Short mmCIF file of C-alpha atoms in Angstrom, two decimals:
data_model
loop_
_atom_site.label_atom_id
_atom_site.label_comp_id
_atom_site.label_asym_id
_atom_site.label_seq_id
_atom_site.Cartn_x
_atom_site.Cartn_y
_atom_site.Cartn_z
CA GLU S 1 111.04 103.09 76.46
CA THR S 2 114.23 106.03 77.25
CA VAL S 3 113.56 108.73 74.62
CA LEU S 4 118.18 109.67 74.02
CA THR S 5 117.67 113.02 72.61
CA GLN S 6 121.41 113.61 71.20
CA SER S 7 123.05 117.58 70.16
CA PRO S 8 123.94 118.63 67.69
CA ALA S 9 122.98 116.98 64.83
CA THR S 10 126.01 117.09 63.58
CA LEU S 11 129.47 119.47 64.19
CA SER S 12 132.22 120.24 61.90
CA VAL S 13 135.35 120.90 63.35
CA SER S 14 138.80 121.13 62.66
CA PRO S 15 141.10 118.86 63.65
CA GLY S 16 142.59 119.85 67.04
CA ASP S 17 139.62 120.95 68.25
CA ARG S 18 137.85 120.76 71.44
CA VAL S 19 134.64 119.14 71.19
CA THR S 20 131.72 118.41 73.08
CA LEU S 21 128.57 115.91 72.79
CA SER S 22 125.51 116.59 74.55
CA CYS S 23 122.73 113.64 74.47
CA ARG S 24 119.74 114.14 77.20
CA ALA S 25 117.57 110.98 78.32
CA SER S 26 114.32 111.20 78.99
CA GLN S 27 114.41 109.81 82.03
CA SER S 28 117.10 108.74 84.12
CA VAL S 29 119.09 105.98 83.66
CA GLY S 30 121.36 106.20 86.52
CA GLY S 31 124.67 105.19 85.15
CA ASN S 32 124.39 102.84 82.63
CA PHE S 33 124.98 104.53 79.73
CA ALA S 34 127.49 104.46 76.82
CA TRP S 35 128.98 106.34 73.74
CA TYR S 36 130.24 104.30 70.02
CA GLN S 37 132.01 105.17 67.08
CA GLN S 38 131.00 104.23 63.64
CA LYS S 39 132.96 105.05 60.50
CA PRO S 40 131.30 103.96 56.96
CA GLY S 41 130.72 100.63 56.60
CA GLN S 42 131.47 99.36 60.20
CA SER S 43 129.80 97.95 63.22
CA PRO S 44 130.02 100.58 66.04
CA ARG S 45 132.94 100.53 68.58
CA VAL S 46 132.41 101.08 72.53
CA VAL S 47 134.29 104.09 73.46
CA ILE S 48 133.29 104.96 76.92
CA TYR S 49 131.02 102.86 79.12
CA ASP S 50 129.21 102.83 82.32
CA THR S 51 128.98 106.56 81.96
CA SER S 52 132.15 107.46 82.78
CA THR S 53 134.90 104.46 81.14
CA ARG S 54 137.26 104.53 78.90
CA ALA S 55 137.07 101.19 76.98
CA THR S 56 140.60 99.37 76.04
CA GLY S 57 142.03 100.73 73.26
CA VAL S 58 140.22 103.57 73.41
CA SER S 59 142.29 107.10 73.45
CA ALA S 60 142.56 109.52 76.72
CA ARG S 61 141.76 112.12 74.20
CA PHE S 62 137.70 110.39 74.80
CA SER S 63 136.40 111.42 77.89
CA GLY S 64 132.43 110.65 79.57
CA SER S 65 130.35 112.52 82.12
CA GLY S 66 126.51 112.59 83.47
CA SER S 67 124.39 111.08 85.11
CA GLY S 68 120.51 110.76 85.37
CA THR S 69 119.59 112.25 82.18
CA GLU S 70 122.33 114.74 81.18
CA PHE S 71 125.72 112.61 79.57
CA THR S 72 128.27 114.48 78.04
CA LEU S 73 131.62 113.04 75.28
CA THR S 74 134.54 115.27 74.94
CA ILE S 75 136.99 114.83 72.63
CA GLY S 76 140.29 116.87 73.18
CA SER S 77 142.33 117.89 69.77
CA LEU S 78 140.45 115.72 67.99
CA GLN S 79 142.86 113.68 65.16
CA SER S 80 142.12 112.94 61.77
CA GLU S 81 140.29 109.50 62.19
CA ASP S 82 138.13 110.34 64.76
CA PHE S 83 135.71 111.87 62.51
CA ALA S 84 132.73 109.16 62.83
CA VAL S 85 129.27 109.30 63.34
CA TYR S 86 129.12 108.57 67.55
CA TYR S 87 126.48 107.34 68.96
CA CYS S 88 124.76 107.74 72.89
CA GLN S 89 122.90 104.46 74.61
CA GLN S 90 121.51 103.65 77.34
CA TYR S 91 121.40 100.57 78.79
CA ASP S 92 118.78 100.85 81.78
CA GLY S 93 116.63 98.79 80.99
CA TRP S 94 115.51 97.91 77.61
CA PRO S 95 118.72 99.77 75.51
CA THR S 96 118.06 102.84 73.19
CA PHE S 97 120.54 104.58 70.97
CA GLY S 98 120.42 108.32 70.15
CA GLN S 99 120.17 109.67 66.35
CA GLY S 100 122.97 110.02 66.03
CA THR S 101 126.00 113.11 66.07
CA ARG S 102 128.13 113.34 63.02
CA LEU S 103 131.21 114.92 63.72
CA GLU S 104 132.86 116.19 60.04
CA ILE S 105 135.83 118.44 58.99
CA LYS S 106 136.01 122.26 58.77
CA GLU J 1 137.67 86.92 72.78
CA VAL J 2 134.44 87.98 71.76
CA GLN J 3 133.29 87.03 68.32
CA LEU J 4 129.71 87.18 66.63
CA VAL J 5 129.65 86.37 63.16
CA GLU J 6 126.00 86.84 60.97
CA SER J 7 124.23 85.12 58.14
CA GLY J 8 121.40 84.79 56.12
CA GLY J 9 120.86 87.28 55.16
CA GLY J 10 119.39 88.95 51.87
CA LEU J 11 117.25 90.30 49.29
CA VAL J 12 113.44 89.00 49.85
CA GLN J 13 110.41 90.43 48.69
CA ARG J 14 108.09 92.56 50.67
CA GLY J 15 106.09 90.12 53.06
CA GLY J 16 108.42 86.61 52.86
CA SER J 17 110.69 85.15 55.29
CA LEU J 18 114.11 84.90 56.54
CA ARG J 19 115.54 83.68 59.49
CA LEU J 20 119.54 85.17 59.96
CA SER J 21 122.35 83.31 62.87
CA CYS J 22 124.33 84.12 64.49
CA ALA J 23 127.76 81.69 65.74
CA ALA J 24 129.31 82.54 68.86
CA TYR J 25 132.86 82.43 69.89
CA GLY J 26 135.45 83.52 72.86
CA PHE J 27 132.43 83.60 75.96
CA SER J 28 130.30 81.22 77.93
CA PHE J 29 127.31 81.94 75.33
CA SER J 30 124.52 80.53 78.01
CA ARG J 31 124.88 82.26 80.41
CA TYR J 32 124.23 85.73 78.78
CA TRP J 33 121.11 87.26 77.08
CA MET J 34 121.44 87.97 73.83
CA SER J 35 120.30 90.05 71.52
CA TRP J 36 119.10 91.64 67.98
CA ALA J 37 120.13 94.73 66.83
CA ARG J 38 119.48 96.61 63.32
CA GLN J 39 120.11 99.79 60.78
CA ALA J 40 118.28 101.24 59.17
CA PRO J 41 120.14 102.00 55.50
CA GLY J 42 121.77 105.71 56.67
CA LYS J 43 120.16 105.74 59.39
CA GLY J 44 120.56 105.34 63.13
CA LEU J 45 120.81 101.85 65.42
CA GLU J 46 117.81 99.97 67.03
CA TRP J 47 117.42 97.53 69.72
CA VAL J 48 115.22 94.76 67.75
CA ALA J 49 114.74 91.75 70.03
CA LYS J 50 116.80 90.01 72.88
CA ILE J 51 116.60 86.74 74.28
CA LYS J 52 117.34 85.13 78.25
CA PRO J 53 119.97 82.35 78.45
CA ASP J 54 116.93 79.31 78.88
CA GLU J 55 114.84 81.48 76.68
CA SER J 56 112.42 81.60 79.95
CA GLU J 57 112.26 85.91 78.61
CA LYS J 58 112.03 86.67 75.45
CA TYR J 59 111.79 90.95 74.52
CA TYR J 60 110.86 92.87 71.42
CA VAL J 61 110.89 96.35 70.12
CA ASP J 62 106.86 97.14 69.15
CA SER J 63 107.21 97.39 65.45
CA VAL J 64 108.25 93.39 65.10
CA LYS J 65 106.16 91.46 67.51
CA GLY J 66 104.49 89.06 66.37
CA ARG J 67 106.24 89.00 62.80
CA PHE J 68 109.85 88.19 64.97
CA THR J 69 110.67 85.28 66.62
CA VAL J 70 114.08 85.46 68.87
CA SER J 71 115.70 81.71 69.66
CA ARG J 72 119.10 80.11 70.48
CA ASP J 73 120.90 76.66 70.89
CA ASN J 74 122.99 76.96 73.97
CA ALA J 75 124.84 73.85 72.70
CA GLU J 76 125.66 75.25 69.06
CA GLU J 77 125.93 78.26 70.74
CA SER J 78 124.06 79.75 68.34
CA LEU J 79 121.22 82.72 67.93
CA TYR J 80 118.33 83.03 65.58
CA LEU J 81 116.12 85.22 64.77
CA GLN J 82 113.09 84.33 62.49
CA MET J 83 111.77 86.95 60.43
CA ASN J 84 108.45 86.70 58.82
CA SER J 85 105.80 89.49 56.82
CA LEU J 86 108.19 91.72 56.15
CA ARG J 87 107.83 94.55 55.83
CA ASP J 88 109.71 98.20 53.70
CA ASP J 89 110.78 99.25 57.09
CA ASP J 90 113.12 95.75 58.01
CA ALA J 91 115.47 96.83 55.63
CA ALA J 92 118.27 96.98 57.49
CA VAL J 93 121.51 95.00 58.66
CA TYR J 94 121.05 93.53 60.99
CA TYR J 95 123.71 92.38 63.97
CA CYS J 96 124.24 90.09 66.13
CA VAL J 97 124.75 91.48 69.87
CA LEU J 98 126.14 90.86 73.35
CA LEU J 99 125.47 93.60 76.38
CA LEU J 100 128.22 92.72 79.12
CA GLN J 101 129.43 94.50 81.84
CA GLY J 102 128.11 97.71 80.22
CA ILE J 103 129.62 96.89 76.20
CA THR J 104 127.43 96.09 73.16
CA TYR J 105 129.85 93.80 71.29
CA TRP J 106 128.60 93.45 67.90
CA GLY J 107 129.27 91.67 64.95
CA GLN J 108 130.02 92.56 62.23
CA GLY J 109 126.65 92.57 60.71
CA THR J 110 123.84 90.53 57.99
CA ARG J 111 121.73 92.88 55.36
CA VAL J 112 118.49 92.82 54.07
CA THR J 113 116.96 93.73 51.64
CA VAL J 114 113.35 94.12 51.04
CA SER J 115 112.33 94.46 47.12
CA SER J 116 107.98 95.15 46.55
#
């Protein structure tokens, strides 16, 4: 099973900031990588899939990059609706998730 | 549009059983692998089980092997999860999920609470 490690666990930021979330895989997952946003009481929502493809309806503020074992999600100019928990996921075989990064308002 | 609707969650005693159901809409259910995932209160996401379209292959996370059984009815476009010998750490919101071309589609979830 591929273990995903996200950093940091919590990020305190201000609206308008640019942030980068990181995720490291214990083994290569190729490009089979996604990022999900989850708000309280809601199901996860895909933001990025196939490492760098924005999902339908997702703002261009969101971008994903990486390969192999190192991946990042960058959110430019944070808006109030972006404050949530973000999970990384690999789907190269049995899907696994990172433990999440919580974006909170500073 | 993909829509997944779970049902069957509730309060169950430790050691008890529960059967979750998922009704699928908006895609060719019989063509795709289907899965269950879960999220314990305040915790992260965990893939629990997956099943091939013809039911010839089924896979489970180690913690539920021998206790949970995934099945499907392609004619009814439904997915099921039979959960036996429930433990405290099985308490979670259970999601019916479809992984399709890199995107995981989620239902709204059904909550399972385990009481002692």
